[in-house]
Coordinates of C-alpha atoms in Angstrom, one line a residue:
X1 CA -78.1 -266.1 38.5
X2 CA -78.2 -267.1 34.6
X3 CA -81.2 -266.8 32.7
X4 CA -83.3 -266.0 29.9
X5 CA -86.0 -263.3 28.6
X6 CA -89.1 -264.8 26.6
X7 CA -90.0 -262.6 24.2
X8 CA -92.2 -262.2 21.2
X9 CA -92.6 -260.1 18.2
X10 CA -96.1 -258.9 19.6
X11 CA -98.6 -259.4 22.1
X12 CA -100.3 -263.1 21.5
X13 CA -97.8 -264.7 20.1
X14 CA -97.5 -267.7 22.4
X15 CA -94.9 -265.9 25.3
X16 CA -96.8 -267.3 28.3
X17 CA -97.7 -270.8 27.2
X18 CA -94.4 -271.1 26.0
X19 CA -92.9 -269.9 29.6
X20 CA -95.3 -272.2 31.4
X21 CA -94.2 -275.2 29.5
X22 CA -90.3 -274.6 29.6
X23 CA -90.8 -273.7 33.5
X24 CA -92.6 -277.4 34.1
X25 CA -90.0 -279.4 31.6
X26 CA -87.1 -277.8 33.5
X27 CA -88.8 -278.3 36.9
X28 CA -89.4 -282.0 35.8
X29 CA -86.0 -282.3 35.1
X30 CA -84.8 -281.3 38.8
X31 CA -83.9 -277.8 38.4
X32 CA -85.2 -274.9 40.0
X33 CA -86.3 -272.2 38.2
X34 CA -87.1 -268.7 39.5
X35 CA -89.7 -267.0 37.3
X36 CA -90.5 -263.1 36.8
X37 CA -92.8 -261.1 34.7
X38 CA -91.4 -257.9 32.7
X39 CA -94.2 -255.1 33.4
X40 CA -97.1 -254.3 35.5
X41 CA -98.7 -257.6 35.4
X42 CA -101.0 -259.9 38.2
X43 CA -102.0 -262.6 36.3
X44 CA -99.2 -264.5 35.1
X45 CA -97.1 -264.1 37.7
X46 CA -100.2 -266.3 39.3
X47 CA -99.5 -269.3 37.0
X48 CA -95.4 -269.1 36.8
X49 CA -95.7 -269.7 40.4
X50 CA -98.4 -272.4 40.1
X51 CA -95.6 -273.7 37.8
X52 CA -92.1 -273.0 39.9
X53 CA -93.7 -274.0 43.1
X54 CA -91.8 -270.4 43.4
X55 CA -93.0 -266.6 44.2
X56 CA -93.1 -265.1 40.9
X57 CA -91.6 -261.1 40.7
X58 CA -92.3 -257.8 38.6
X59 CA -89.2 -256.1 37.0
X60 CA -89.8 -252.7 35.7
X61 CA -87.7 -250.8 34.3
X62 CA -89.9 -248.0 33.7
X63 CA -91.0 -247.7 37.5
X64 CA -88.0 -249.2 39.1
X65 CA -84.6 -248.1 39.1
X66 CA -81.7 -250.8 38.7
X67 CA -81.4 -251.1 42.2
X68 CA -84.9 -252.3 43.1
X69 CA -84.6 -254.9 40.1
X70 CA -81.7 -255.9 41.5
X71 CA -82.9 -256.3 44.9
X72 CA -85.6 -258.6 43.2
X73 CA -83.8 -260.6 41.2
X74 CA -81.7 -261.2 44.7
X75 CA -84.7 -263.1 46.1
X76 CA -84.6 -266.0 43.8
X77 CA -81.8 -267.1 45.3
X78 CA -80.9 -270.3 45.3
X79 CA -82.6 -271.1 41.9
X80 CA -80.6 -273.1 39.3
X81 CA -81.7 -270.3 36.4
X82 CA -84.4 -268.0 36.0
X83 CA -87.0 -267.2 33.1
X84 CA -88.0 -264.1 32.8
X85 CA -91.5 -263.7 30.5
X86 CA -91.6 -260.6 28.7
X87 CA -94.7 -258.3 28.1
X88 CA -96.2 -257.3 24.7
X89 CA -93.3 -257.0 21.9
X90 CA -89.9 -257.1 22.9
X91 CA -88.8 -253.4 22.5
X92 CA -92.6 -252.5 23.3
X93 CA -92.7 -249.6 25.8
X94 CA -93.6 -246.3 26.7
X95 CA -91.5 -242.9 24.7
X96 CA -90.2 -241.4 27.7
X97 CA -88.0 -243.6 30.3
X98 CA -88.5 -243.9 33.9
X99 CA -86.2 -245.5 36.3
X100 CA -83.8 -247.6 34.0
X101 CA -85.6 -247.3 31.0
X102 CA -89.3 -247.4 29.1
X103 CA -90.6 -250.0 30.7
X104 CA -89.4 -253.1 27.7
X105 CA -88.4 -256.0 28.4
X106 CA -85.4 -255.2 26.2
X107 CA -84.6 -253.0 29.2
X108 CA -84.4 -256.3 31.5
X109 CA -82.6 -258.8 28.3
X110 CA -79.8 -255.4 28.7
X111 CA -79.6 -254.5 32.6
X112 CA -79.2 -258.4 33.3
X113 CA -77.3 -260.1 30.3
X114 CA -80.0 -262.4 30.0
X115 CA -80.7 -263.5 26.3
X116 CA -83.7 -263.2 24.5
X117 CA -85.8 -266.5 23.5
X118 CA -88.0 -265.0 20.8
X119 CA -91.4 -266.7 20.4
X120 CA -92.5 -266.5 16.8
X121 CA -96.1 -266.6 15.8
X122 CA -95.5 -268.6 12.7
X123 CA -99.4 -268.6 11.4
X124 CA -99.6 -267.1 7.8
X125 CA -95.4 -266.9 7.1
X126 CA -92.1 -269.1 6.2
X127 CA -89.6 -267.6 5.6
X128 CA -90.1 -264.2 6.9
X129 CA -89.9 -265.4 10.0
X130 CA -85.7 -264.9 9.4
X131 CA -86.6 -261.5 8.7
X132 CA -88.5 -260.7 11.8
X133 CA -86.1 -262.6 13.8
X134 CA -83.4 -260.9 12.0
X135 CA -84.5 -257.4 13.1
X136 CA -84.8 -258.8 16.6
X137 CA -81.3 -259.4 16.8
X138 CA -79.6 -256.3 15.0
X139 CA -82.5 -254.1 16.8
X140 CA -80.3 -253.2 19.8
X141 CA -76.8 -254.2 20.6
X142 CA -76.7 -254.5 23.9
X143 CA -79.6 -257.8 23.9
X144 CA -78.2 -260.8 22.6
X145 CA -80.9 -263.4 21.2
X146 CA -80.2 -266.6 22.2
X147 CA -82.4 -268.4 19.2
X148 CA -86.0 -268.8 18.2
X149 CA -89.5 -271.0 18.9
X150 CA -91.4 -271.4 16.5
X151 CA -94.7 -271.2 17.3
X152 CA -98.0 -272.5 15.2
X153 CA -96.4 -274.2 13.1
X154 CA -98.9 -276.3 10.7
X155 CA -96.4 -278.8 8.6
X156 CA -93.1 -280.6 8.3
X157 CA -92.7 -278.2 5.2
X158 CA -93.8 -275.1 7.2
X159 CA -90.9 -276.2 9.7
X160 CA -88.3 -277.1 7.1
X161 CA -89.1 -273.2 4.8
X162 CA -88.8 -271.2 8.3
X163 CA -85.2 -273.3 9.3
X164 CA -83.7 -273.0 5.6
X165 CA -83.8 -268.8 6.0
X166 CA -82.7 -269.0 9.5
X167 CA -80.3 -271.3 9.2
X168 CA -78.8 -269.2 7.0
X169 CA -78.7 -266.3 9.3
X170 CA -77.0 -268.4 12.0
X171 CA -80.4 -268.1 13.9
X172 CA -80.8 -271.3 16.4
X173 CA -84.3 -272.3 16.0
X174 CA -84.5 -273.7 19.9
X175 CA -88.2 -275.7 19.6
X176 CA -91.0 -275.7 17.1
X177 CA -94.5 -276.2 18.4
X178 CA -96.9 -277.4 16.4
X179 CA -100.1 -275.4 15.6
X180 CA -102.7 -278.6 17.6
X181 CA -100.1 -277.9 20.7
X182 CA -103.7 -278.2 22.9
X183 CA -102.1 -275.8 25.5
X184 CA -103.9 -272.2 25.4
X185 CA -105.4 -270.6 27.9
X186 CA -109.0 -268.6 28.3
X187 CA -108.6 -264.7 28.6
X188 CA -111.4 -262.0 29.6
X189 CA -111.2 -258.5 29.6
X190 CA -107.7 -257.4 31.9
X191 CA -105.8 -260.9 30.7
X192 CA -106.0 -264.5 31.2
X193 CA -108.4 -265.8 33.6
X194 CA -107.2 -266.0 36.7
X195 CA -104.8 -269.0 38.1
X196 CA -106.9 -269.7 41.0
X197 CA -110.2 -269.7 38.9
X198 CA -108.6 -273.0 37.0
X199 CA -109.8 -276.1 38.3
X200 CA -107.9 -278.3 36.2
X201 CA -104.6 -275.9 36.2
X202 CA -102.4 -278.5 37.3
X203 CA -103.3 -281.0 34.4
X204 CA -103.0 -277.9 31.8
X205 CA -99.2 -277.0 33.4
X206 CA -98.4 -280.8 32.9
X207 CA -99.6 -281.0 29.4
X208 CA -97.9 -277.9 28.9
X209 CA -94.5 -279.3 30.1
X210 CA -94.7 -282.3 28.1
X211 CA -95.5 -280.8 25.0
X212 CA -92.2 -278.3 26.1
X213 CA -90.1 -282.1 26.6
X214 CA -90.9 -282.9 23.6
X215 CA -90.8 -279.7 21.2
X216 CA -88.0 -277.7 22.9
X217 CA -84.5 -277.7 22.7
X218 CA -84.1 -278.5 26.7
X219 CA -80.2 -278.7 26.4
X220 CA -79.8 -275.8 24.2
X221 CA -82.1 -274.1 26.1
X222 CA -80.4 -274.5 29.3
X223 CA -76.7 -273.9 27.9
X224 CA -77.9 -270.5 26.0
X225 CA -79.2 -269.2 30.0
X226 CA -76.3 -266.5 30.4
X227 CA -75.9 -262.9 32.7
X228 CA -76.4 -261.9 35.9
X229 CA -76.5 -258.4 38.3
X230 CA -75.2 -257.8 41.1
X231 CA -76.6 -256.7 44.4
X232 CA -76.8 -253.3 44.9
X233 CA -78.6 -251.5 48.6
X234 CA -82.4 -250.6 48.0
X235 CA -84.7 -250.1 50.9
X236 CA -88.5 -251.5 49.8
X237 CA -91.3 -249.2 50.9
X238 CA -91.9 -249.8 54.8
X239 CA -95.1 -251.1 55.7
X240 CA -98.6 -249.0 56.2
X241 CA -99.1 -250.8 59.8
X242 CA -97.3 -254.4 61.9
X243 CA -101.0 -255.7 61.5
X244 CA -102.1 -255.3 57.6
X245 CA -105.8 -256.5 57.0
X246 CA -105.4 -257.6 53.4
X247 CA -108.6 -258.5 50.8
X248 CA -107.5 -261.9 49.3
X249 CA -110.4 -263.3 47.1
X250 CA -111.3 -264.2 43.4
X251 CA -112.5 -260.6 43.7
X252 CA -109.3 -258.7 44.7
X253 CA -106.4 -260.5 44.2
X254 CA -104.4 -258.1 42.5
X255 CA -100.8 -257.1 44.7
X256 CA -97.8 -257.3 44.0
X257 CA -95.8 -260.0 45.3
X258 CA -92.8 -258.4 45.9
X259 CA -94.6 -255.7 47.7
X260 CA -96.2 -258.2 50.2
X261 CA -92.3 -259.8 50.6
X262 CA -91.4 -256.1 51.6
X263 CA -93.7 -255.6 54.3
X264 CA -93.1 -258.8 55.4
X265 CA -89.2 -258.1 55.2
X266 CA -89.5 -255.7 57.5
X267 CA -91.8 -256.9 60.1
X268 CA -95.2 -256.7 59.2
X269 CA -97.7 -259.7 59.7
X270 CA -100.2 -260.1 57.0
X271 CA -103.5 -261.1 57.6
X272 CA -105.8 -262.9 54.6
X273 CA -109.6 -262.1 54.8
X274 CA -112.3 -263.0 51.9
X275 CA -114.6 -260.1 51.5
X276 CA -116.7 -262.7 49.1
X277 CA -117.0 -265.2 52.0
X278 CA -118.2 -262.0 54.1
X279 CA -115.5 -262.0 56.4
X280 CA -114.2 -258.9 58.1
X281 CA -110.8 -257.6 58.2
X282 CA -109.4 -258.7 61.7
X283 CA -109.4 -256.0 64.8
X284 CA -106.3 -256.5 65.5
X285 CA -105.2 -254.7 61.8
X286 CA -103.6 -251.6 61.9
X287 CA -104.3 -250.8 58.8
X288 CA -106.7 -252.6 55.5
X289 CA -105.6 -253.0 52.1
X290 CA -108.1 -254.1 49.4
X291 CA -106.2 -255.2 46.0
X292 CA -107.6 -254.8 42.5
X293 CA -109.3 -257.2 41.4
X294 CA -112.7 -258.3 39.6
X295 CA -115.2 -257.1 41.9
X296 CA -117.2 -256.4 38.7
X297 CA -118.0 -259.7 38.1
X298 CA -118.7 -260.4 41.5
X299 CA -121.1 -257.3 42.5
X300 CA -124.0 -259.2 43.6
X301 CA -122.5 -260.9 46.5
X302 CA -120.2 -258.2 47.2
X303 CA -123.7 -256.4 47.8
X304 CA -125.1 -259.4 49.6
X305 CA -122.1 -259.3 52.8
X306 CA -123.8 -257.7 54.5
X307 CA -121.3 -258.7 57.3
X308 CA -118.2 -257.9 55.4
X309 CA -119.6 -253.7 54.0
X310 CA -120.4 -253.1 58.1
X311 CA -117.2 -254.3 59.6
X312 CA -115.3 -252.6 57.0
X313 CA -117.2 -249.1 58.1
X314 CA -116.9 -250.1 61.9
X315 CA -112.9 -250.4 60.6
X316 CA -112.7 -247.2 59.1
X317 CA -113.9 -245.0 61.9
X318 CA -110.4 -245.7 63.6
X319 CA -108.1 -246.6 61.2
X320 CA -106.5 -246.2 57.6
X321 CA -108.9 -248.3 54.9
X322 CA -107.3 -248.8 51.3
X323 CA -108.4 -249.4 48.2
X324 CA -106.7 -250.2 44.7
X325 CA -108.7 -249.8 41.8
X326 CA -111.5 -252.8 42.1
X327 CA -111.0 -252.4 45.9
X328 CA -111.3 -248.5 45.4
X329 CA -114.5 -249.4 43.6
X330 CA -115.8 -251.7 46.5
X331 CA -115.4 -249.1 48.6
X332 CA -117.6 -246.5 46.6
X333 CA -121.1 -245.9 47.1
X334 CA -121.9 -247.9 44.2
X335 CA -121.3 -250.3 41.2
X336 CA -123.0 -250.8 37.6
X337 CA -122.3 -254.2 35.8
X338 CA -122.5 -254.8 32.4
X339 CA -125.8 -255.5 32.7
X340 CA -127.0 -252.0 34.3
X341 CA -127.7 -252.8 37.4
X342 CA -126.6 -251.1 40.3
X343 CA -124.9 -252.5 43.1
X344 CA -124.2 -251.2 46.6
X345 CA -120.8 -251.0 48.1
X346 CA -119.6 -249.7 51.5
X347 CA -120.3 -246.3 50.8
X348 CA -116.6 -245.3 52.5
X349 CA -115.9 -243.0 49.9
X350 CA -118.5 -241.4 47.2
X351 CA -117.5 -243.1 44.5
X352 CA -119.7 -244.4 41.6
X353 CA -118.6 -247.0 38.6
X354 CA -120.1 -248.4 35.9
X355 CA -119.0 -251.5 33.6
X356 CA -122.2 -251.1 31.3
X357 CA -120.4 -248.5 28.8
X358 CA -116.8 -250.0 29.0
X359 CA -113.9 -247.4 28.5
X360 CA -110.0 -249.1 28.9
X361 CA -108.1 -246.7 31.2
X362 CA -104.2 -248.1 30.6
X363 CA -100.7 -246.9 31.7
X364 CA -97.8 -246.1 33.7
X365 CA -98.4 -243.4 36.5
X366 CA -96.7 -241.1 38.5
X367 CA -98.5 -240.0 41.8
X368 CA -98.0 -237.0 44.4
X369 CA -99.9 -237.9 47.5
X370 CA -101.7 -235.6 49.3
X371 CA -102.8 -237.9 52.3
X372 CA -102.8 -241.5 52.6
X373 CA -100.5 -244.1 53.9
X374 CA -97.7 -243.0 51.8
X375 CA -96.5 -239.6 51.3
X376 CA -93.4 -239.5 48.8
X377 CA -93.4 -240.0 45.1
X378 CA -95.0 -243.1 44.3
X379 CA -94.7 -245.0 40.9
X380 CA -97.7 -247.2 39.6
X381 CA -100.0 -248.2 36.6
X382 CA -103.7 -248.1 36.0
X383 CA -105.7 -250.9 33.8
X384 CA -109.5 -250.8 34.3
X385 CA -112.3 -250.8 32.2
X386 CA -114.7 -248.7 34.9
X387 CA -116.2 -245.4 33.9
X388 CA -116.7 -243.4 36.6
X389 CA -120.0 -241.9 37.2
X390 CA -119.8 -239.8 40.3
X391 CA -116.1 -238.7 42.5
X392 CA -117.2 -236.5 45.3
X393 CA -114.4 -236.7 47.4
X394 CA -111.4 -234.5 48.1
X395 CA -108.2 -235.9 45.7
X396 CA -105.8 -238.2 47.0
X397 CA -103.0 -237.1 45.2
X398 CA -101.8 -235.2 42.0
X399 CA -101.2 -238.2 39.1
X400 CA -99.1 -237.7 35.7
X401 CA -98.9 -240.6 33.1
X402 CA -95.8 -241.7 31.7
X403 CA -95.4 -238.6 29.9
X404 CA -95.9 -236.1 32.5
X405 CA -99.0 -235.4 31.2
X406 CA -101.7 -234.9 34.2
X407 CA -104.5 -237.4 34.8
X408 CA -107.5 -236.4 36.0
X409 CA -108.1 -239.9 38.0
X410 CA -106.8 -238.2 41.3
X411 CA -108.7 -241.3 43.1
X412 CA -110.6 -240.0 46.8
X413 CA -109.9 -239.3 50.5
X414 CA -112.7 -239.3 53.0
X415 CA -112.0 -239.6 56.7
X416 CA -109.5 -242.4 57.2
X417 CA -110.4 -244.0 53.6
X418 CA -108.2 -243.9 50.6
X419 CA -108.5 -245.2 46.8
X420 CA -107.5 -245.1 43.9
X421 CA -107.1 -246.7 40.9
X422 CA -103.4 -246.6 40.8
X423 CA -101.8 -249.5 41.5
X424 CA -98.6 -249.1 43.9
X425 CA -95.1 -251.0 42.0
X426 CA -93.1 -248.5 44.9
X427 CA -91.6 -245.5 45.5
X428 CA -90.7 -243.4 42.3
X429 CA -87.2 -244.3 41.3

């Protein structure tokens, strides 16, 4: 499958707006586009699907080896291209590699042969934007850059400096969106709101598709898709139970798609419950699963079900009860918002948070279990803003960051509940 990488100089610079938009021009025009997400991501994943009317999938090449991405890549099939949005700058990532790399979405633009649209935040330069594009291109050999957006653009003579210096570097300049585009999206503290949380997403994705029609080089766009990989065997992680329980809410909505598509793959049946509408995870589970999420901003009525805290305790007395970072925190003793004031939880596990004195907790993770659902390497990230107040229980598993370094987040064990706030991407390639 041909494709492209969009890219960016930094963090901000327009990457995701600009995916949106060339995702719904392209779909207007009858072609099917698969979309992924370079990194450990949840959120926009959430709107390129809202956008592609198709599953949207992680590659990482820090916490996947080529074979997984591969695999991945394999289950677009069927689309006309794919567009792959990049995370933070394009050779952004961590200083030791992983699985196929350091976790860039270079990594991706190399293993695939997919070139590199490079979103330029054009606010406050002309024509250094050739030289930042410039060291783009020359940066690594083995990424080609199929041509520029620029983004923010305030004037006809803003557009016309910024084209004369890259014009001369034989730089296609592929769109130029103009700085009253009216297509950005609201953020909070792990991202951009949530998809699901937008009620007027659908008249946002359109706008943003017609402002890509008209400021984007469709045609040029679509002839500079290039690459490909080939399949190669990989086995996804098998499935904790043939019944998975599995917290799907505004307040835990964080999971990886493609590790949902792998249970499913191999026979598990997947069953939604809304721990905010106070329902309980159904009997016939095997085993429950609560994502990460924003149970932080949802405390109170977390608190208030009553329902949902008992039948997840009635649950746990049998069989395995997971948590993932805000479902790890839901199923502490206790949570403090920003506000101070403590709110009960299920009380599985000892845990105690607080979001009153926010710390960011961020990176790649390598875990060792030492009980759980899984029991082999397993490779993950962590992003919260909790501080943890109180840990009582014996340590899942032994955690190292990217480095090697050890973290002393070792999340909790307490009967048959587990949590942590490591979030699973799969097995450690």
């Amino acid at each position: 499958m041909k494709g492209l990488v969009i890219s960016a100089p930094a963090s901000g610079s327009g990457k995701t707006t600009v995916t949106l938009g060339l995702i719904a021009a392209l779909r207007a025009r009858g072609l099917v586009v698969q979309p992924f997400k370079s990194g450990p991501d949840y959120i926009d994943p959430a709107f390129h699907r809202r956008a592609a009317g198709r599953e949207s999938y992680n590659l990482d090449s820090w916490a996947m080896g080529r074979a997984q991405i591969a695999h991945l890549i394999g289950l677009g099939a069927g689309a006309d291209l794919a567009i792959a949005e990049g995370s933070m700058g394009l050779f952004d990532g961590v200083a030791r590699p992983g699985g196929c790399g350091n976790g860039a979405s270079a990594d991706i633009a190399a293993l695939t042969g997919w070139p590199v649209l490079l979103v330029l935040d054009c606010k406050g330069q002309a024509q250094s934007a050739g030289a930042v594009a410039l060291g783009f291109r020359e940066m690594r050999r083995d990424v080609a850059l199929a041509g520029v957006v620029l983004n923010r653009v305030a004037s006809p003579r803003h557009e016309a400096l910024m084209r004369h210096a890259l014009d001369a570097l034989a730089i296609p300049v592929l769109g130029v969106l103009p700085r009253e585009a009216g297509i950005e999206l609201p953020e909070r503290h792990l991202g951009l709101v949530q998809a699901q949380e937008h009620a007027t997403l659908g008249a946002l994705l359109a706008t943003a598709g017609e402002a890509a029609a008209r400021h984007l080089d469709l045609d040029a766009i679509i002839a500079a898709a290039a690459g490909g990989i080939a399949a190669e065997p990989f086995c996804p992680l098998p499935p904790p139970a043939e019944r998975i329980a599995l917290a799907q809410d505004d307040a835990f909505s964080f999971v990886y798609p493609h590790l949902i598509a792998g249970w499913r793959a191999a026979g598990a049946t997947i069953l939604p419950f809304s721990p905010l509408a106070d329902q309980v995870p159904d009997d016939s589970a095997g085993a429950c699963w609560l994502p990460g999420g924003y149970p932080e901003l949802h405390a109170g009525r977390l608190a208030a079900s009553g329902r949902f805290r008992d039948g997840l305790r009635r649950f746990a007395q049998t069989r395995p009860v997971h948590g993932e970072c805000g479902g790890y925190m839901a199923m502490g003793a206790g949570l403090v918002d920003a506000q101070g004031s403590r709110h009960e939880m299920a009380g599985l596990l000892g845990l105690e948070t607080s979001y009153e004195r926010r710390r960011m907790h961020l990176g790649y993770r390598r875990a060792e279990p030492l009980a759980g659902l899984y029991r082999q390497p397993l490779a993950g990230h962590e992003f919260h803003y909790a501080t943890i107040l109180a840990q009582p229980d014996a340590a899942l598993a032994r955690v190292a960051d990217a480095n090697g370094d050890a973290v002393t987040e070792t999340g909790s064990r307490r009967g048959h509940a587990t949590g942590s706030f490591f979030h699973l991407i799969g097995a450690a390639p």
